[in-house]
PDB file of C-alpha atoms in Angstrom:
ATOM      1  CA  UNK A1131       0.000   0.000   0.000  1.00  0.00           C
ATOM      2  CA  UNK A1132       2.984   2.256   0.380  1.00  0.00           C
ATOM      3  CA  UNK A1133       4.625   2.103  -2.463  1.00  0.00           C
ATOM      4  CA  UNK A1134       1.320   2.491  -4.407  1.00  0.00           C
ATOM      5  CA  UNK A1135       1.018   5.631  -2.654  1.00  0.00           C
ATOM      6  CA  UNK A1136       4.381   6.724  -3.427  1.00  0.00           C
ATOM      7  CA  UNK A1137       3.899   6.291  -7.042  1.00  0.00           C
ATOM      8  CA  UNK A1138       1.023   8.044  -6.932  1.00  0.00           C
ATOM      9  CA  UNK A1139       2.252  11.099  -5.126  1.00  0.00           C
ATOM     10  CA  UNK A1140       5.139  11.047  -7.660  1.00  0.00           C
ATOM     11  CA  UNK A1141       2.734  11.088 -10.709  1.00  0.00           C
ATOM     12  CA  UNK A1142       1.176  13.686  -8.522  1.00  0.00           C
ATOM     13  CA  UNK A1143       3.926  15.795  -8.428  1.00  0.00           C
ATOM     14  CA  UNK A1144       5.135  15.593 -12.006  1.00  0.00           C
ATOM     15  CA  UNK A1145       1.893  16.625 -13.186  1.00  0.00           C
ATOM     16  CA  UNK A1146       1.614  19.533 -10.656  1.00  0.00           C
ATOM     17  CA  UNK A1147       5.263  20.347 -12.041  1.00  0.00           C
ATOM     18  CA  UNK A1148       4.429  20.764 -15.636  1.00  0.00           C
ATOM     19  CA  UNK A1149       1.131  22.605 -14.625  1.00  0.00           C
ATOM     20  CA  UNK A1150       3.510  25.141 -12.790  1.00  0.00           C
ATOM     21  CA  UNK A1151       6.158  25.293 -15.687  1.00  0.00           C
ATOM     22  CA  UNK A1152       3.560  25.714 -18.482  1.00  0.00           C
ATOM     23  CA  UNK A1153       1.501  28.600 -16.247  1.00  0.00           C
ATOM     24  CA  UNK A1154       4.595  30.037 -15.597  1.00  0.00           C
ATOM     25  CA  UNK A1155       6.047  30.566 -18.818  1.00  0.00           C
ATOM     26  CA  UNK A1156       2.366  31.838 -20.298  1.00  0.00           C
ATOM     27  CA  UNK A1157       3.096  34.314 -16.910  1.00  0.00           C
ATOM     28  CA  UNK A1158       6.629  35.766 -18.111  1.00  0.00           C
ATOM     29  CA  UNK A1159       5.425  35.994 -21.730  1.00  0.00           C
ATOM     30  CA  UNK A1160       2.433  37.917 -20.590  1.00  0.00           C
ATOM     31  CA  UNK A1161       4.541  40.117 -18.422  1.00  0.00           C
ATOM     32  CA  UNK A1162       6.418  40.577 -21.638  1.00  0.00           C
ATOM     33  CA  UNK A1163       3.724  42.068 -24.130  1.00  0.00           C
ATOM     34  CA  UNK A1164       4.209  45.020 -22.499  1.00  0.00           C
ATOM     35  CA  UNK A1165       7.472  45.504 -23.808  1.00  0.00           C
ATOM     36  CA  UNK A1166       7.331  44.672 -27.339  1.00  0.00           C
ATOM     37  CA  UNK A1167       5.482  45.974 -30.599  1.00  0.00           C
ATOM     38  CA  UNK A1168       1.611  46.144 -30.529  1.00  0.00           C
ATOM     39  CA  UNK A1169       0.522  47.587 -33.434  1.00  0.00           C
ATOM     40  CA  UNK A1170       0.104  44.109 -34.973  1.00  0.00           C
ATOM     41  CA  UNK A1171      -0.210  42.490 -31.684  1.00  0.00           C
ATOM     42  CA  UNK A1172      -3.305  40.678 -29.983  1.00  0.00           C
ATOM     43  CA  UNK A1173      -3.119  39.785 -26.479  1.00  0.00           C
ATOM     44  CA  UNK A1174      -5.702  37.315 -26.762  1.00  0.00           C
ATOM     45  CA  UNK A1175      -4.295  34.990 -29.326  1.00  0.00           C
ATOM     46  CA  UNK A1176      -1.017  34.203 -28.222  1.00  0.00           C
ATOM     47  CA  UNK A1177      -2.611  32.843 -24.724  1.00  0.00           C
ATOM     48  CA  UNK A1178      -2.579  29.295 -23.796  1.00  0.00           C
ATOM     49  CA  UNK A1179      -5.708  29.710 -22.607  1.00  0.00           C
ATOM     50  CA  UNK A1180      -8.800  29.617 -25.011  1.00  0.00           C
ATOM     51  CA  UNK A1181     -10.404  33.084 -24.245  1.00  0.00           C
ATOM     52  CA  UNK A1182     -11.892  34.932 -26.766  1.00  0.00           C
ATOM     53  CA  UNK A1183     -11.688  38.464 -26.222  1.00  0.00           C
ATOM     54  CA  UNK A1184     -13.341  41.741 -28.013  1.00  0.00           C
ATOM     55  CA  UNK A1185     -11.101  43.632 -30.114  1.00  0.00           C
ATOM     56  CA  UNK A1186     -11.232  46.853 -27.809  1.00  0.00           C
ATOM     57  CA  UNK A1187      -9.815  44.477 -25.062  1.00  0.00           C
ATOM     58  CA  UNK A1188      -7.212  42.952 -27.187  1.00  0.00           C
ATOM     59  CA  UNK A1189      -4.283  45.020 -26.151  1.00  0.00           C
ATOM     60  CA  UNK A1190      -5.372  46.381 -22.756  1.00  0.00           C
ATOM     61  CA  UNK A1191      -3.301  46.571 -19.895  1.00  0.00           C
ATOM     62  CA  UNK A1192      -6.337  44.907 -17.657  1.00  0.00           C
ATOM     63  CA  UNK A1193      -6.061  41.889 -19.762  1.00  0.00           C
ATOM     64  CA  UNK A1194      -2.453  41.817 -19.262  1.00  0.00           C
ATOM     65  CA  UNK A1195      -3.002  42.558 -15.231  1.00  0.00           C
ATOM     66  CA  UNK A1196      -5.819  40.145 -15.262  1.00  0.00           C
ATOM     67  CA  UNK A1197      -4.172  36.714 -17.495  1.00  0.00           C
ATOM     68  CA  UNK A1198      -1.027  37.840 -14.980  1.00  0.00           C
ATOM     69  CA  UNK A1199      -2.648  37.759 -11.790  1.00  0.00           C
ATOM     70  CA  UNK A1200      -4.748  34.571 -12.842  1.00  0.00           C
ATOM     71  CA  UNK A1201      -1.429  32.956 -13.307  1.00  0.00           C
ATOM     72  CA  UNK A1202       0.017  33.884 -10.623  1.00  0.00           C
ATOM     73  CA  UNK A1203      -2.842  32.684  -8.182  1.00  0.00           C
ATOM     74  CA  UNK A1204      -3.065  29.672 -10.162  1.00  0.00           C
ATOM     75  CA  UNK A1205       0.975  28.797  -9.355  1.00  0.00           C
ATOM     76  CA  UNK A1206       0.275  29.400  -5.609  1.00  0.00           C
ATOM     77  CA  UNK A1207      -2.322  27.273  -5.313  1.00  0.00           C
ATOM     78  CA  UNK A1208      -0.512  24.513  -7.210  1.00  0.00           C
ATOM     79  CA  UNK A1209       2.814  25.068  -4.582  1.00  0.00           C
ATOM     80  CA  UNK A1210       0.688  24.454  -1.790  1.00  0.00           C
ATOM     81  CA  UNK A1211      -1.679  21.946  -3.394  1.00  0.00           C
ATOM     82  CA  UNK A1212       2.057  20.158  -3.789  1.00  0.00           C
ATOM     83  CA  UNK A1213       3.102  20.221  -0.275  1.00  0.00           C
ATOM     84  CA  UNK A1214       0.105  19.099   0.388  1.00  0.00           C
ATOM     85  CA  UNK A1215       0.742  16.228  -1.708  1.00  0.00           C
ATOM     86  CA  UNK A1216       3.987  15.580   0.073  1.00  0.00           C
ATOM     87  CA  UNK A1217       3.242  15.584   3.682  1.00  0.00           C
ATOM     88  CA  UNK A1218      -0.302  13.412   3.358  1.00  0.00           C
ATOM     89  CA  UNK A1219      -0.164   9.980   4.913  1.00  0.00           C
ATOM     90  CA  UNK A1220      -3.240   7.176   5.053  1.00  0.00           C
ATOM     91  CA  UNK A1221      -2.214   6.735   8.592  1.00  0.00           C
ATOM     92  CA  UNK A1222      -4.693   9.893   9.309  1.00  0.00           C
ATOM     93  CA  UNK A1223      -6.423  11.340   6.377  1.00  0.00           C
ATOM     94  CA  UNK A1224      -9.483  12.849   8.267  1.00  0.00           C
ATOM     95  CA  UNK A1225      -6.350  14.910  10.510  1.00  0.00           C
ATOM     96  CA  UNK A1226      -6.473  18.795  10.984  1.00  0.00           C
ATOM     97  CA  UNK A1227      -4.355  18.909   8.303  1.00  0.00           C
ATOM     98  CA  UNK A1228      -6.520  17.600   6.050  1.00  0.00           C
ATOM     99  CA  UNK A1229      -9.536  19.138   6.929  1.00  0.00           C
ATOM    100  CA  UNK A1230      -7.366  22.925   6.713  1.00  0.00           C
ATOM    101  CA  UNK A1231      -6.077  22.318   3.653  1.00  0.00           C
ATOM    102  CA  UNK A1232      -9.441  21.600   2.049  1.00  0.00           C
ATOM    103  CA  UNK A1233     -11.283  24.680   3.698  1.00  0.00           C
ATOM    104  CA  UNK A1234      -8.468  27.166   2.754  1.00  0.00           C
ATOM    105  CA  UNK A1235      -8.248  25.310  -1.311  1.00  0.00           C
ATOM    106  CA  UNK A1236     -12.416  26.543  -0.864  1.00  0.00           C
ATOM    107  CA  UNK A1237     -11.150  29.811  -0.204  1.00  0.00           C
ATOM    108  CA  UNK A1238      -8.369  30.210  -2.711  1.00  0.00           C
ATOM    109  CA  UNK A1239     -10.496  28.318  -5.260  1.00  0.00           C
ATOM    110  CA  UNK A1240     -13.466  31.014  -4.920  1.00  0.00           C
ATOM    111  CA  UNK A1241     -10.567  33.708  -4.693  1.00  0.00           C
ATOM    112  CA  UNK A1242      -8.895  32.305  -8.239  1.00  0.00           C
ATOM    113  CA  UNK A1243     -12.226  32.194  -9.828  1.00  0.00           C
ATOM    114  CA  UNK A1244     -12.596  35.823 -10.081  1.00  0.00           C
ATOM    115  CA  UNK A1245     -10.571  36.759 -12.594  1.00  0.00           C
ATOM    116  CA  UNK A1246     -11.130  33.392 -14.401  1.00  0.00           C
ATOM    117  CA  UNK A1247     -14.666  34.468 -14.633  1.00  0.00           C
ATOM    118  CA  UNK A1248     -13.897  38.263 -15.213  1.00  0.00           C
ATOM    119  CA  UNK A1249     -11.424  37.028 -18.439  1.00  0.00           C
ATOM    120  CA  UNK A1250     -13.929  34.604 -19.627  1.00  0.00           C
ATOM    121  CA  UNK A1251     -17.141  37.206 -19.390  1.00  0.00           C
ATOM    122  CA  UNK A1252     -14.726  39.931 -21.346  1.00  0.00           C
ATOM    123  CA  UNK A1253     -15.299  38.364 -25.064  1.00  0.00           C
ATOM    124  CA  UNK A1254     -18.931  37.601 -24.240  1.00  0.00           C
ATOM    125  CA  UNK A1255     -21.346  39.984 -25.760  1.00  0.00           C
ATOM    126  CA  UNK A1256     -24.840  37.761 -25.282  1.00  0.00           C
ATOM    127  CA  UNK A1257     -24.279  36.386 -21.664  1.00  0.00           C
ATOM    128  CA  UNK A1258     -22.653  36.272 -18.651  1.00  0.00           C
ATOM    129  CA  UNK A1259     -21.252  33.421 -16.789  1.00  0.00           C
ATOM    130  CA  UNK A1260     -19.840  32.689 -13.354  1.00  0.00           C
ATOM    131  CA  UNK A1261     -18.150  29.220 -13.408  1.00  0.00           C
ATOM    132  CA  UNK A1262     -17.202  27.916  -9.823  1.00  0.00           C
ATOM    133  CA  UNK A1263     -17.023  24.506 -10.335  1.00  0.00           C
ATOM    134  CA  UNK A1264     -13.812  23.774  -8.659  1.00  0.00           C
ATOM    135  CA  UNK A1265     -14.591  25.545  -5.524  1.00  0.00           C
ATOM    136  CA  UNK A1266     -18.309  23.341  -5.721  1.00  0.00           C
ATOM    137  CA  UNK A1267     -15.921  20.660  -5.508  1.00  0.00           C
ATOM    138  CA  UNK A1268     -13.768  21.194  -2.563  1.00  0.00           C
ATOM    139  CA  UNK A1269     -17.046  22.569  -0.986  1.00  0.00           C
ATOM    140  CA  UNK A1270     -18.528  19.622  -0.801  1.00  0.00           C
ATOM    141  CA  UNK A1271     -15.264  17.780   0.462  1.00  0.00           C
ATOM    142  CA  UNK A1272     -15.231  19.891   3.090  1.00  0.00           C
ATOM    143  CA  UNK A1273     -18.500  19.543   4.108  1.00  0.00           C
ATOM    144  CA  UNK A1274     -18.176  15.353   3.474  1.00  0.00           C
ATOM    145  CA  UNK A1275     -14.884  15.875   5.804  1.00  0.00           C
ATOM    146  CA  UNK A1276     -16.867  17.790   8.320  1.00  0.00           C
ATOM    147  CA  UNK A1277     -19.539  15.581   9.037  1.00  0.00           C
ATOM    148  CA  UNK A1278     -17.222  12.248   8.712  1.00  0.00           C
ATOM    149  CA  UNK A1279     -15.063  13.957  11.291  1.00  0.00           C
ATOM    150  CA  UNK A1280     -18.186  14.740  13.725  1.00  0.00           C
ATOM    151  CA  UNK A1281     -19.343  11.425  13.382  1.00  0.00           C
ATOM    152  CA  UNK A1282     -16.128   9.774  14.169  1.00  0.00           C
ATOM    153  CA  UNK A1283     -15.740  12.369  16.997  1.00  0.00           C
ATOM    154  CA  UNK A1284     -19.322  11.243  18.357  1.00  0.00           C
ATOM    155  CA  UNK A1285     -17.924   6.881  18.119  1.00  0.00           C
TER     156      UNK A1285
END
């Protein structure tokens, strides 16, 4: 049982490393758009992520700010979703630890999906949409983790 553990926090880890080097090197190009030419220069299509954007918006330094600060959010939560990842043992998994990590990933979660949602509702001209899927997610782990841990506190 340990070693399949191992393995997968290892898998875990490489794919939370290639998350953080692909986000990070769409970060440092975006910080660099400011720098070079922009007269034939969109923004919006040279972004790994698939956001369509109006054509007022294309160059704007709030897109830049935004796509920046979405990254950056996005690379903290992966470093700590990582350590996470490193210290977790089956010996205890309903622990403090646990249960902290899971309420603060709510949090940051709801926190990253702002400017996810403010980037996405930019190119959209006949709707608006708030996605919070992720946070639904670790919402309802934490509130599964809450209620396992009462009940086991009650046995």
């Amino acid at each position: 049982m340990k070693t399949i553990l191992n393995f997968a926090k290892t898998l875990i880890n490489l794919v939370i490393a290639f998350a953080i080097f692909a986000i990070g090197l769409q970060f440092i190009l975006v910080l660099m758009i400011p720098f070079l030419d922009l007269a034939n220069f969109a923004v919006a299509h040279h972004l790994t992520l698939n956001w369509a954007v109006s054509s007022s918006l294309q160059n704007s330094p709030l897109l830049i700010l935004l796509v920046a600060a979405y990254d950056g959010l996005a690379i903290f939560g992966l470093l700590k979703l990582r350590r996470f990842v490193k210290a977790f043992t089956l010996k205890n998994p309903l622990a403090d630890s646990t249960y902290k990590f899971v309420k603060k990933a709510t949090a940051f979660t709801f926190l990253l999906a702002i400017p996810q949602n403010i980037l996405y509702n930019l190119g959209q001209t006949n709707h608006f949409l708030i996605d919070l899927n992720l946070t639904g997610y670790f919402f309802t782990a934490l509130v599964i983790l809450y209620f396992v841990r009462k009940v086991k506190a009650i046995a």
